[in-house]
Amino acid sequence: MVFQERTYSVLLVSASDKFNATTTTLLPVTDYWPVTTVKSIAEAKRRLLDQPYDIILINAPLPDDFGMRLAIDACNESGAGVLLLVKSEHYNDIYSKVVGYGVMTLSKPTTLQMVSQSLRVLCATRERLRKVEERQATVEEKIEEIRLVNRAKWLLIECLSMSEAEAHRYIEKQSMDLRISKREVAQKIIETYK
């Protein structure tokens, strides 16, 4: 892979030692780190509770479950890119059940090149999701700031008998005069008049 400043954490869920050995050759530490290998769904669930992963590879079936539910849950509950590898005779059925959740499916047997290309698609997908998560966090911060400012305005209205426009202007002026954010002004007002 081309030099990059980010590495992708990988959870490899597979009971096959041969598959694990072959797949880990496609996961150089310069691009994928850490790589955690588990051999059951139960162990994978424990690992997912402990830490988030960027990429989850599931080689189905596993000893304690097929792996389809884990793939769906991982897509629903995290921003991880999920690749589910299934036997070719089950591919169409499994694909139709998981595609709507964002699970990428690959039929077995497959080639190293197909797995490698799928990993690159998962990396690109993870980057796209990371940007969406950052935008969402920014929007949530702005919403929280608006709530704080509104709460501070209502305290100014109640305690100092200001109109809403006066309270709004007061917060803006304090922000400019003190060179601090409206959020900080609002927090100070809330602390003072609470």
Coordinates of N, CA, C and O in Angstrom, one line a residue:
M1 N 0.8 -1.2 0.0 CA 0.0 0.0 0.0 C 0.9 1.2 0.0 O 2.0 1.2 0.5
V2 N 0.4 2.3 -0.5 CA 1.1 3.6 -0.5 C 1.3 4.1 0.9 O 0.5 3.8 1.8
F3 N 2.4 4.8 1.1 CA 2.7 5.3 2.5 C 1.6 6.1 3.0 O 1.0 7.0 2.3
Q4 N 1.2 5.9 4.2 CA 0.1 6.6 4.9 C 0.4 6.8 6.3 O 1.2 6.1 6.9
E5 N -0.1 7.9 6.9 CA 0.2 8.2 8.3 C -0.7 7.4 9.2 O -0.5 7.3 10.4
R6 N -1.8 6.8 8.7 CA -2.7 6.1 9.6 C -2.6 4.6 9.3 O -2.4 4.1 8.2
T7 N -2.7 3.9 10.4 CA -2.8 2.4 10.3 C -4.2 2.0 10.7 O -4.9 2.8 11.4
Y8 N -4.7 0.9 10.3 CA -6.0 0.4 10.6 C -6.0 -0.8 11.5 O -5.3 -1.8 11.2
S9 N -6.7 -0.7 12.6 CA -6.8 -1.9 13.5 C -7.7 -2.9 12.9 O -8.7 -2.6 12.3
V10 N -7.3 -4.2 13.0 CA -8.0 -5.3 12.4 C -8.4 -6.3 13.4 O -7.6 -6.7 14.2
L11 N -9.6 -6.8 13.3 CA -10.1 -8.0 14.1 C -10.3 -9.0 13.1 O -11.2 -8.9 12.2
L12 N -9.6 -10.1 13.1 CA -9.7 -11.2 12.2 C -10.4 -12.4 13.0 O -9.9 -12.9 14.0
V13 N -11.6 -12.7 12.5 CA -12.4 -13.7 13.2 C -12.4 -14.9 12.3 O -13.1 -15.0 11.3
S14 N -11.7 -16.0 12.7 CA -11.6 -17.2 11.8 C -11.0 -18.3 12.7 O -10.1 -18.2 13.4
A15 N -11.6 -19.5 12.5 CA -11.2 -20.7 13.1 C -10.2 -21.5 12.3 O -9.6 -22.4 12.8
S16 N -9.9 -21.0 11.1 CA -9.0 -21.7 10.2 C -7.5 -21.1 10.3 O -7.3 -20.0 10.0
D17 N -6.6 -22.0 10.8 CA -5.2 -21.5 11.0 C -4.6 -21.2 9.6 O -3.8 -20.3 9.5
K18 N -5.0 -22.0 8.6 CA -4.4 -21.8 7.2 C -4.9 -20.4 6.7 O -4.1 -19.6 6.2
F19 N -6.2 -20.1 6.9 CA -6.7 -18.8 6.4 C -6.1 -17.7 7.2 O -5.7 -16.7 6.6
N20 N -5.9 -17.8 8.5 CA -5.3 -16.8 9.3 C -3.9 -16.5 8.9 O -3.5 -15.4 8.8
A21 N -3.1 -17.6 8.6 CA -1.7 -17.4 8.2 C -1.6 -16.7 6.9 O -0.8 -15.8 6.7
T22 N -2.5 -17.1 5.9 CA -2.5 -16.5 4.6 C -2.9 -15.0 4.7 O -2.3 -14.1 4.1
T23 N -4.0 -14.8 5.4 CA -4.5 -13.4 5.5 C -3.6 -12.5 6.2 O -3.4 -11.3 5.8
T24 N -2.9 -12.9 7.2 CA -2.0 -12.0 7.9 C -0.8 -11.5 7.0 O -0.2 -10.5 7.3
T25 N -0.5 -12.3 6.0 CA 0.5 -11.8 5.0 C 0.0 -10.6 4.2 O 0.8 -9.8 3.7
L26 N -1.3 -10.4 4.2 CA -1.9 -9.2 3.5 C -2.0 -8.0 4.4 O -2.5 -7.0 4.0
L27 N -1.6 -8.2 5.7 CA -1.8 -7.2 6.7 C -0.4 -6.7 7.3 O -0.1 -6.9 8.4
P28 N 0.4 -6.0 6.5 CA 1.7 -5.5 7.0 C 1.4 -4.5 8.1 O 0.5 -3.7 8.1
V29 N 2.3 -4.5 9.1 CA 2.2 -3.6 10.2 C 2.3 -2.1 9.8 O 1.9 -1.2 10.6
T30 N 2.9 -1.8 8.7 CA 2.9 -0.4 8.2 C 1.5 0.1 7.9 O 1.3 1.3 7.9
D31 N 0.6 -0.8 7.5 CA -0.7 -0.4 7.2 C -1.8 -0.8 8.1 O -2.8 -0.2 8.3
Y32 N -1.6 -2.0 8.7 CA -2.6 -2.6 9.6 C -2.0 -2.9 10.9 O -1.2 -3.8 11.0
W33 N -2.4 -2.2 12.0 CA -1.9 -2.5 13.3 C -2.8 -1.9 14.4 O -3.3 -0.8 14.2
P34 N -3.1 -2.6 15.4 CA -2.8 -4.0 15.7 C -3.7 -4.9 14.9 O -4.9 -4.5 14.6
V35 N -3.3 -6.1 14.7 CA -4.1 -7.2 14.1 C -4.4 -8.2 15.2 O -3.5 -8.8 15.8
T36 N -5.7 -8.4 15.6 CA -6.1 -9.3 16.6 C -6.8 -10.5 15.9 O -7.7 -10.2 15.2
T37 N -6.4 -11.7 16.2 CA -7.0 -12.9 15.7 C -7.7 -13.6 16.8 O -7.2 -13.9 17.8
V38 N -9.0 -13.9 16.5 CA -9.8 -14.7 17.4 C -10.4 -15.9 16.6 O -10.6 -15.8 15.4
K39 N -10.8 -16.9 17.4 CA -11.3 -18.1 16.7 C -12.8 -18.4 16.9 O -13.3 -19.5 16.5
S40 N -13.5 -17.5 17.6 CA -14.9 -17.7 17.8 C -15.7 -16.4 17.9 O -15.1 -15.3 18.1
I41 N -17.0 -16.5 17.7 CA -17.9 -15.3 17.8 C -17.8 -14.7 19.2 O -17.7 -13.5 19.4
A42 N -17.9 -15.6 20.2 CA -17.9 -15.2 21.6 C -16.6 -14.4 21.9 O -16.7 -13.3 22.5
E43 N -15.5 -14.8 21.5 CA -14.2 -14.1 21.7 C -14.2 -12.8 21.0 O -13.8 -11.8 21.5
A44 N -14.8 -12.8 19.7 CA -14.8 -11.6 19.0 C -15.7 -10.5 19.7 O -15.3 -9.4 19.7
K45 N -16.8 -11.0 20.2 CA -17.7 -10.0 20.9 C -17.0 -9.4 22.1 O -17.2 -8.2 22.4
R46 N -16.2 -10.3 22.8 CA -15.5 -9.7 24.0 C -14.5 -8.7 23.6 O -14.3 -7.6 24.2
R47 N -13.8 -9.0 22.5 CA -12.8 -8.0 22.0 C -13.4 -6.7 21.5 O -12.9 -5.7 21.7
L48 N -14.6 -6.8 20.9 CA -15.3 -5.6 20.4 C -15.8 -4.8 21.6 O -15.9 -3.6 21.4
L49 N -16.0 -5.4 22.7 CA -16.4 -4.6 23.9 C -15.2 -3.9 24.5 O -15.4 -2.8 25.0
D50 N -14.0 -4.5 24.3 CA -12.8 -3.9 24.9 C -12.3 -2.7 24.1 O -11.8 -1.8 24.6
Q51 N -12.4 -2.8 22.8 CA -11.8 -1.8 21.9 C -12.5 -1.7 20.6 O -13.0 -2.7 20.1
P52 N -12.5 -0.6 19.9 CA -13.1 -0.5 18.6 C -12.0 -0.9 17.5 O -10.8 -0.8 17.8
Y53 N -12.5 -1.4 16.4 CA -11.6 -1.8 15.3 C -12.0 -1.1 14.1 O -13.2 -0.7 13.9
D54 N -11.1 -0.8 13.2 CA -11.4 -0.2 11.9 C -11.9 -1.2 10.9 O -12.8 -0.8 10.1
I55 N -11.4 -2.4 10.9 CA -11.7 -3.4 10.0 C -12.0 -4.7 10.7 O -11.2 -5.1 11.6
I56 N -13.1 -5.4 10.3 CA -13.4 -6.7 10.9 C -13.5 -7.7 9.7 O -14.3 -7.5 8.8
L57 N -12.7 -8.7 9.8 CA -12.8 -9.8 8.8 C -13.3 -11.0 9.4 O -12.8 -11.5 10.4
I58 N -14.4 -11.6 8.9 CA -15.1 -12.7 9.4 C -15.0 -13.9 8.4 O -15.6 -13.7 7.3
N59 N -14.4 -14.9 8.7 CA -14.3 -16.1 7.9 C -15.3 -17.1 8.4 O -15.1 -17.8 9.3
A60 N -16.5 -17.1 7.7 CA -17.6 -18.0 8.1 C -17.5 -19.4 7.5 O -16.9 -19.5 6.4
P61 N -18.0 -20.4 8.2 CA -18.7 -20.4 9.5 C -17.6 -20.5 10.6 O -16.5 -20.8 10.4
L62 N -18.1 -20.2 11.8 CA -17.2 -20.3 13.0 C -17.8 -21.4 13.9 O -19.0 -21.8 13.8
P63 N -17.0 -21.9 14.9 CA -17.5 -23.0 15.7 C -18.8 -22.7 16.5 O -19.6 -23.6 16.7
D64 N -19.0 -21.5 16.9 CA -20.1 -21.2 17.8 C -21.3 -20.5 17.1 O -22.3 -20.3 17.7
D65 N -21.1 -20.1 15.9 CA -22.1 -19.4 15.1 C -21.6 -19.2 13.7 O -20.4 -19.3 13.4
F66 N -22.5 -18.8 12.8 CA -22.1 -18.7 11.4 C -21.2 -17.4 11.2 O -20.2 -17.4 10.5
G67 N -21.7 -16.3 11.8 CA -20.9 -15.1 11.7 C -21.7 -13.9 11.1 O -21.3 -12.8 11.2
M68 N -22.8 -14.2 10.5 CA -23.6 -13.2 9.9 C -24.1 -12.2 10.9 O -24.1 -11.0 10.6
R69 N -24.6 -12.6 12.0 CA -25.2 -11.7 13.0 C -24.1 -10.8 13.6 O -24.3 -9.6 13.8
L70 N -22.9 -11.4 13.8 CA -21.7 -10.5 14.2 C -21.4 -9.5 13.2 O -21.2 -8.3 13.6
A71 N -21.4 -9.8 11.9 CA -21.1 -8.8 10.9 C -22.2 -7.7 10.9 O -21.8 -6.5 10.8
I72 N -23.4 -8.1 11.0 CA -24.5 -7.1 11.0 C -24.4 -6.2 12.2 O -24.5 -4.9 12.1
D73 N -24.2 -6.8 13.4 CA -24.1 -6.0 14.6 C -22.9 -5.1 14.6 O -23.0 -3.9 15.1
A74 N -21.8 -5.5 14.1 CA -20.6 -4.7 14.0 C -20.8 -3.5 13.1 O -20.4 -2.4 13.4
C75 N -21.6 -3.7 12.0 CA -21.9 -2.5 11.1 C -22.9 -1.6 11.8 O -22.8 -0.4 11.7
N76 N -23.8 -2.1 12.6 CA -24.8 -1.3 13.2 C -24.3 -0.5 14.4 O -24.7 0.6 14.7
E77 N -23.3 -1.1 15.1 CA -22.8 -0.5 16.4 C -21.5 0.2 16.3 O -21.0 0.7 17.3
S78 N -20.8 0.1 15.1 CA -19.5 0.8 15.0 C -19.3 1.3 13.6 O -20.1 1.1 12.7
G79 N -18.2 2.0 13.5 CA -17.8 2.6 12.2 C -16.9 1.6 11.4 O -16.2 2.1 10.4
A80 N -16.8 0.4 11.9 CA -15.8 -0.5 11.2 C -16.3 -1.0 9.9 O -17.5 -1.1 9.6
G81 N -15.3 -1.2 9.0 CA -15.6 -1.8 7.7 C -15.6 -3.3 8.0 O -14.7 -3.9 8.6
V82 N -16.6 -4.0 7.5 CA -16.8 -5.4 7.8 C -16.8 -6.3 6.5 O -17.5 -6.0 5.6
L83 N -15.9 -7.3 6.5 CA -15.9 -8.2 5.3 C -16.2 -9.6 5.8 O -15.6 -10.1 6.7
L84 N -17.2 -10.2 5.2 CA -17.7 -11.5 5.6 C -17.4 -12.4 4.4 O -17.8 -12.2 3.3
L85 N -16.6 -13.4 4.7 CA -16.2 -14.4 3.7 C -17.0 -15.7 3.9 O -17.0 -16.3 5.0
V86 N -17.8 -16.1 2.8 CA -18.7 -17.2 2.9 C -18.4 -18.2 1.8 O -17.9 -17.8 0.7
K87 N -18.8 -19.4 1.9 CA -18.7 -20.4 0.9 C -19.5 -20.0 -0.3 O -20.6 -19.4 -0.1
S88 N -19.0 -20.3 -1.5 CA -19.7 -19.8 -2.7 C -21.1 -20.3 -2.8 O -22.0 -19.5 -3.3
E89 N -21.5 -21.5 -2.3 CA -22.9 -21.9 -2.4 C -23.8 -21.1 -1.5 O -25.0 -21.2 -1.7
H90 N -23.3 -20.4 -0.5 CA -24.1 -19.6 0.4 C -24.1 -18.1 0.0 O -24.8 -17.3 0.6
Y91 N -23.2 -17.8 -0.9 CA -22.9 -16.3 -1.2 C -24.2 -15.5 -1.5 O -24.4 -14.5 -0.8
N92 N -25.0 -15.9 -2.5 CA -26.1 -15.1 -2.8 C -27.1 -14.9 -1.7 O -27.6 -13.8 -1.5
D93 N -27.4 -15.9 -1.0 CA -28.3 -15.9 0.1 C -27.8 -14.9 1.2 O -28.5 -14.1 1.7
I94 N -26.5 -15.1 1.6 CA -26.0 -14.3 2.7 C -25.8 -12.9 2.3 O -26.1 -11.9 3.0
Y95 N -25.3 -12.7 1.0 CA -25.2 -11.3 0.5 C -26.5 -10.5 0.6 O -26.5 -9.4 1.1
S96 N -27.6 -11.2 0.2 CA -28.9 -10.5 0.1 C -29.3 -10.1 1.6 O -30.0 -9.1 1.8
K97 N -28.9 -10.9 2.5 CA -29.3 -10.6 3.9 C -28.5 -9.5 4.6 O -28.9 -8.9 5.5
V98 N -27.2 -9.4 4.2 CA -26.3 -8.5 4.9 C -26.0 -7.2 4.2 O -25.5 -6.2 4.8
V99 N -26.2 -7.1 2.9 CA -25.8 -5.9 2.1 C -26.5 -4.7 2.6 O -25.9 -3.6 2.6
G100 N -27.7 -4.8 3.0 CA -28.5 -3.6 3.5 C -27.9 -3.0 4.8 O -28.2 -1.9 5.1
Y101 N -27.1 -3.8 5.5 CA -26.5 -3.3 6.7 C -25.1 -2.7 6.5 O -24.4 -2.2 7.4
G102 N -24.6 -2.8 5.3 CA -23.3 -2.3 4.9 C -22.1 -3.3 5.0 O -21.0 -3.0 5.0
V103 N -22.5 -4.6 5.1 CA -21.5 -5.7 5.2 C -21.0 -6.0 3.8 O -21.8 -6.3 2.9
M104 N -19.7 -6.0 3.6 CA -19.1 -6.4 2.4 C -19.0 -7.9 2.4 O -18.5 -8.5 3.4
T105 N -19.4 -8.6 1.3 CA -19.3 -10.1 1.3 C -18.4 -10.5 0.2 O -18.5 -10.0 -0.9
L106 N -17.7 -11.6 0.4 CA -16.8 -12.2 -0.6 C -17.0 -13.7 -0.5 O -17.1 -14.3 0.6
S107 N -17.1 -14.3 -1.7 CA -17.3 -15.8 -1.7 C -15.9 -16.5 -1.7 O -14.9 -16.0 -2.2
K108 N -16.0 -17.7 -1.0 CA -14.8 -18.5 -1.0 C -15.0 -19.8 -1.9 O -16.1 -20.2 -1.9
P109 N -14.0 -20.3 -2.5 CA -12.6 -19.8 -2.4 C -12.4 -18.5 -3.1 O -13.2 -18.2 -4.1
T110 N -11.4 -17.8 -2.7 CA -11.1 -16.5 -3.3 C -9.6 -16.4 -3.5 O -8.8 -17.3 -3.1
T111 N -9.2 -15.3 -4.1 CA -7.7 -15.1 -4.3 C -7.2 -14.1 -3.3 O -8.0 -13.3 -2.8
L112 N -5.9 -14.1 -3.2 CA -5.3 -13.1 -2.3 C -5.5 -11.7 -2.9 O -5.7 -10.8 -2.1
Q113 N -5.5 -11.6 -4.2 CA -5.7 -10.3 -4.8 C -7.1 -9.8 -4.4 O -7.3 -8.6 -4.1
M114 N -8.1 -10.6 -4.5 CA -9.5 -10.2 -4.1 C -9.6 -9.7 -2.7 O -10.2 -8.7 -2.3
V115 N -8.9 -10.5 -1.8 CA -9.0 -10.1 -0.4 C -8.2 -8.8 -0.2 O -8.7 -7.9 0.5
S116 N -7.1 -8.6 -0.8 CA -6.3 -7.4 -0.8 C -7.1 -6.2 -1.3 O -7.1 -5.2 -0.6
Q117 N -7.8 -6.4 -2.4 CA -8.6 -5.3 -2.9 C -9.7 -5.0 -2.0 O -10.1 -3.8 -1.8
S118 N -10.3 -6.0 -1.4 CA -11.4 -5.8 -0.5 C -10.9 -5.0 0.7 O -11.6 -4.1 1.3
L119 N -9.7 -5.3 1.2 CA -9.2 -4.6 2.3 C -9.0 -3.1 2.0 O -9.3 -2.2 2.8
R120 N -8.5 -2.8 0.8 CA -8.4 -1.4 0.4 C -9.7 -0.7 0.3 O -9.8 0.5 0.7
V121 N -10.7 -1.4 -0.2 CA -12.1 -0.8 -0.2 C -12.6 -0.5 1.2 O -13.1 0.5 1.5
L122 N -12.3 -1.5 2.2 CA -12.7 -1.3 3.5 C -11.9 -0.1 4.2 O -12.5 0.7 4.9
C123 N -10.7 0.1 3.8 CA -9.9 1.3 4.3 C -10.5 2.6 3.8 O -10.7 3.5 4.6
A124 N -10.8 2.6 2.5 CA -11.5 3.8 1.9 C -12.8 4.1 2.6 O -13.1 5.2 2.9
T125 N -13.6 3.0 2.8 CA -14.9 3.2 3.5 C -14.7 3.7 4.9 O -15.4 4.6 5.4
R126 N -13.7 3.2 5.6 CA -13.4 3.6 7.0 C -13.1 5.1 7.0 O -13.5 5.8 7.9
E127 N -12.3 5.5 6.1 CA -11.9 7.0 6.0 C -13.1 7.8 5.8 O -13.3 8.9 6.4
R128 N -14.0 7.4 4.9 CA -15.2 8.1 4.6 C -16.1 8.2 5.9 O -16.6 9.3 6.2
L129 N -16.2 7.1 6.6 CA -17.0 7.1 7.8 C -16.4 7.9 8.9 O -17.1 8.6 9.6
R130 N -15.0 7.9 8.9 CA -14.3 8.8 9.9 C -14.7 10.3 9.7 O -14.9 11.0 10.6
K131 N -14.7 10.7 8.4 CA -15.0 12.1 8.1 C -16.5 12.4 8.5 O -16.8 13.5 9.0
V132 N -17.4 11.5 8.2 CA -18.8 11.7 8.6 C -18.9 11.8 10.2 O -19.6 12.6 10.7
E133 N -18.2 10.9 10.9 CA -18.2 11.0 12.3 C -17.6 12.3 12.8 O -18.2 12.9 13.8
E134 N -16.6 12.8 12.2 CA -16.0 14.1 12.6 C -17.1 15.2 12.4 O -17.2 16.1 13.2
R135 N -17.7 15.2 11.2 CA -18.8 16.2 10.9 C -19.9 16.1 11.9 O -20.4 17.1 12.4
Q136 N -20.3 14.9 12.3 CA -21.4 14.7 13.2 C -21.0 15.3 14.6 O -21.8 15.9 15.3
A137 N -19.7 15.0 15.0 CA -19.3 15.5 16.3 C -19.3 17.0 16.3 O -19.7 17.7 17.3
T138 N -18.9 17.7 15.2 CA -18.9 19.1 15.1 C -20.4 19.7 15.2 O -20.6 20.6 15.9
V139 N -21.3 19.0 14.5 CA -22.7 19.5 14.6 C -23.2 19.3 16.0 O -23.9 20.2 16.6
E140 N -22.9 18.2 16.7 CA -23.3 17.9 18.1 C -22.7 19.0 19.0 O -23.4 19.4 19.9
E141 N -21.5 19.4 18.8 CA -20.9 20.4 19.6 C -21.6 21.8 19.4 O -21.9 22.5 20.4
K142 N -22.0 22.1 18.2 CA -22.7 23.3 17.9 C -24.1 23.3 18.6 O -24.5 24.3 19.1
I143 N -24.7 22.2 18.5 CA -26.1 22.1 19.1 C -25.9 22.2 20.6 O -26.8 22.9 21.2
E144 N -24.9 21.6 21.2 CA -24.7 21.8 22.6 C -24.4 23.2 23.0 O -24.9 23.8 24.0
E145 N -23.6 23.9 22.2 CA -23.4 25.4 22.4 C -24.6 26.2 22.3 O -24.9 27.0 23.2
I146 N -25.5 25.9 21.4 CA -26.8 26.6 21.2 C -27.6 26.4 22.5 O -28.2 27.3 23.0
R147 N -27.7 25.2 23.0 CA -28.4 24.9 24.2 C -27.9 25.6 25.4 O -28.7 26.2 26.2
L148 N -26.6 25.7 25.5 CA -26.0 26.4 26.7 C -26.3 27.9 26.6 O -26.6 28.5 27.6
V149 N -26.1 28.4 25.4 CA -26.4 29.9 25.2 C -27.8 30.2 25.5 O -28.2 31.2 26.1
N150 N -28.7 29.3 25.0 CA -30.2 29.6 25.2 C -30.5 29.5 26.7 O -31.2 30.3 27.3
R151 N -29.9 28.5 27.4 CA -30.0 28.4 28.9 C -29.5 29.7 29.6 O -30.2 30.2 30.5
A152 N -28.4 30.1 29.2 CA -27.8 31.4 29.8 C -28.7 32.6 29.5 O -28.9 33.4 30.4
K153 N -29.2 32.6 28.2 CA -30.1 33.8 27.9 C -31.4 33.8 28.8 O -31.8 34.8 29.4
W154 N -31.9 32.6 29.1 CA -33.1 32.5 29.9 C -32.8 32.9 31.4 O -33.6 33.5 32.0
L155 N -31.6 32.5 31.8 CA -31.2 33.0 33.1 C -31.1 34.5 33.2 O -31.5 35.1 34.2
L156 N -30.5 35.1 32.2 CA -30.4 36.6 32.1 C -31.8 37.2 32.1 O -32.0 38.2 32.7
I157 N -32.7 36.6 31.3 CA -34.0 37.1 31.2 C -34.7 37.0 32.6 O -35.3 38.0 33.1
E158 N -34.6 35.9 33.3 CA -35.2 35.7 34.6 C -34.6 36.5 35.7 O -35.3 37.2 36.5
C159 N -33.3 36.5 35.8 CA -32.6 37.1 36.9 C -32.3 38.6 36.7 O -32.3 39.3 37.7
L160 N -32.1 39.1 35.5 CA -31.8 40.5 35.3 C -32.8 41.2 34.5 O -32.6 42.4 34.1
S161 N -33.9 40.6 34.3 CA -35.1 41.2 33.5 C -34.7 41.7 32.2 O -35.2 42.8 31.7
M162 N -33.8 41.0 31.5 CA -33.4 41.5 30.1 C -34.4 40.9 29.1 O -35.1 39.9 29.4
S163 N -34.5 41.5 28.0 CA -35.3 41.0 26.9 C -34.4 39.9 26.3 O -33.2 39.8 26.5
E164 N -35.0 39.1 25.4 CA -34.2 38.0 24.8 C -33.1 38.6 23.9 O -32.0 38.2 23.9
A165 N -33.5 39.7 23.2 CA -32.5 40.4 22.3 C -31.4 41.0 23.1 O -30.2 40.9 22.7
E166 N -31.7 41.6 24.3 CA -30.7 42.1 25.2 C -29.7 41.0 25.7 O -28.5 41.2 25.8
A167 N -30.3 39.9 26.1 CA -29.5 38.8 26.6 C -28.6 38.2 25.5 O -27.5 38.0 25.8
H168 N -29.1 38.1 24.3 CA -28.3 37.6 23.2 C -27.2 38.6 22.9 O -26.0 38.1 22.8
R169 N -27.5 39.8 22.9 CA -26.4 40.9 22.6 C -25.4 40.9 23.8 O -24.2 41.0 23.5
Y170 N -25.8 40.7 25.0 CA -24.9 40.7 26.1 C -23.9 39.5 26.0 O -22.7 39.7 26.2
I171 N -24.4 38.4 25.7 CA -23.5 37.2 25.5 C -22.6 37.4 24.4 O -21.4 37.1 24.5
E172 N -23.0 37.9 23.2 CA -22.1 38.2 22.1 C -21.1 39.2 22.5 O -19.9 39.0 22.1
K173 N -21.5 40.3 23.2 CA -20.5 41.3 23.5 C -19.5 40.8 24.5 O -18.3 41.1 24.4
Q174 N -19.9 40.0 25.5 CA -19.0 39.4 26.5 C -18.0 38.5 25.7 O -16.8 38.5 26.0
S175 N -18.5 37.8 24.8 CA -17.6 36.9 24.0 C -16.5 37.7 23.3 O -15.4 37.3 23.3
M176 N -17.0 38.8 22.6 CA -16.0 39.6 21.9 C -15.0 40.3 22.8 O -13.8 40.4 22.6
D177 N -15.6 41.0 23.9 CA -14.8 41.8 24.8 C -13.7 40.9 25.5 O -12.6 41.3 25.7
L178 N -14.1 39.7 26.0 CA -13.3 38.8 26.7 C -12.5 37.9 25.9 O -11.6 37.1 26.4
R179 N -12.8 37.9 24.6 CA -12.1 37.0 23.6 C -12.2 35.5 24.0 O -11.2 34.8 24.0
I180 N -13.4 35.2 24.3 CA -13.7 33.8 24.7 C -14.9 33.4 23.9 O -15.7 34.2 23.3
S181 N -15.2 32.1 23.8 CA -16.3 31.6 23.0 C -17.6 31.9 23.7 O -17.7 32.2 24.9
K182 N -18.7 31.9 22.9 CA -20.0 32.1 23.5 C -20.4 31.0 24.5 O -21.0 31.2 25.5
R183 N -19.8 29.8 24.2 CA -20.0 28.7 25.1 C -19.5 29.0 26.5 O -20.1 28.8 27.5
E184 N -18.2 29.5 26.5 CA -17.6 29.9 27.8 C -18.4 31.0 28.5 O -18.5 30.9 29.8
V185 N -18.8 32.0 27.8 CA -19.6 33.0 28.4 C -20.9 32.4 29.0 O -21.2 32.7 30.2
A186 N -21.5 31.6 28.2 CA -22.8 30.9 28.7 C -22.5 30.1 30.0 O -23.3 30.2 30.9
Q187 N -21.4 29.4 30.0 CA -21.1 28.6 31.2 C -20.9 29.4 32.4 O -21.3 29.1 33.5
K188 N -20.2 30.6 32.2 CA -20.0 31.5 33.3 C -21.3 32.1 33.8 O -21.5 32.2 35.0
I189 N -22.2 32.4 32.9 CA -23.5 33.0 33.3 C -24.3 31.9 34.1 O -24.9 32.2 35.1
I190 N -24.3 30.7 33.6 CA -25.0 29.6 34.2 C -24.4 29.3 35.6 O -25.2 29.2 36.6
E191 N -23.1 29.3 35.8 CA -22.5 29.2 37.1 C -22.9 30.3 38.0 O -23.1 30.1 39.2
T192 N -22.9 31.5 37.5 CA -23.2 32.7 38.3 C -24.7 32.7 38.8 O -24.9 33.0 40.0
Y193 N -25.6 32.4 37.9 CA -27.0 32.6 38.2 C -27.8 31.3 38.5 O -29.0 31.4 38.8
K194 N -27.1 30.2 38.6 CA -27.8 29.0 38.8 C -28.3 28.8 40.3 O -27.8 29.2 41.2

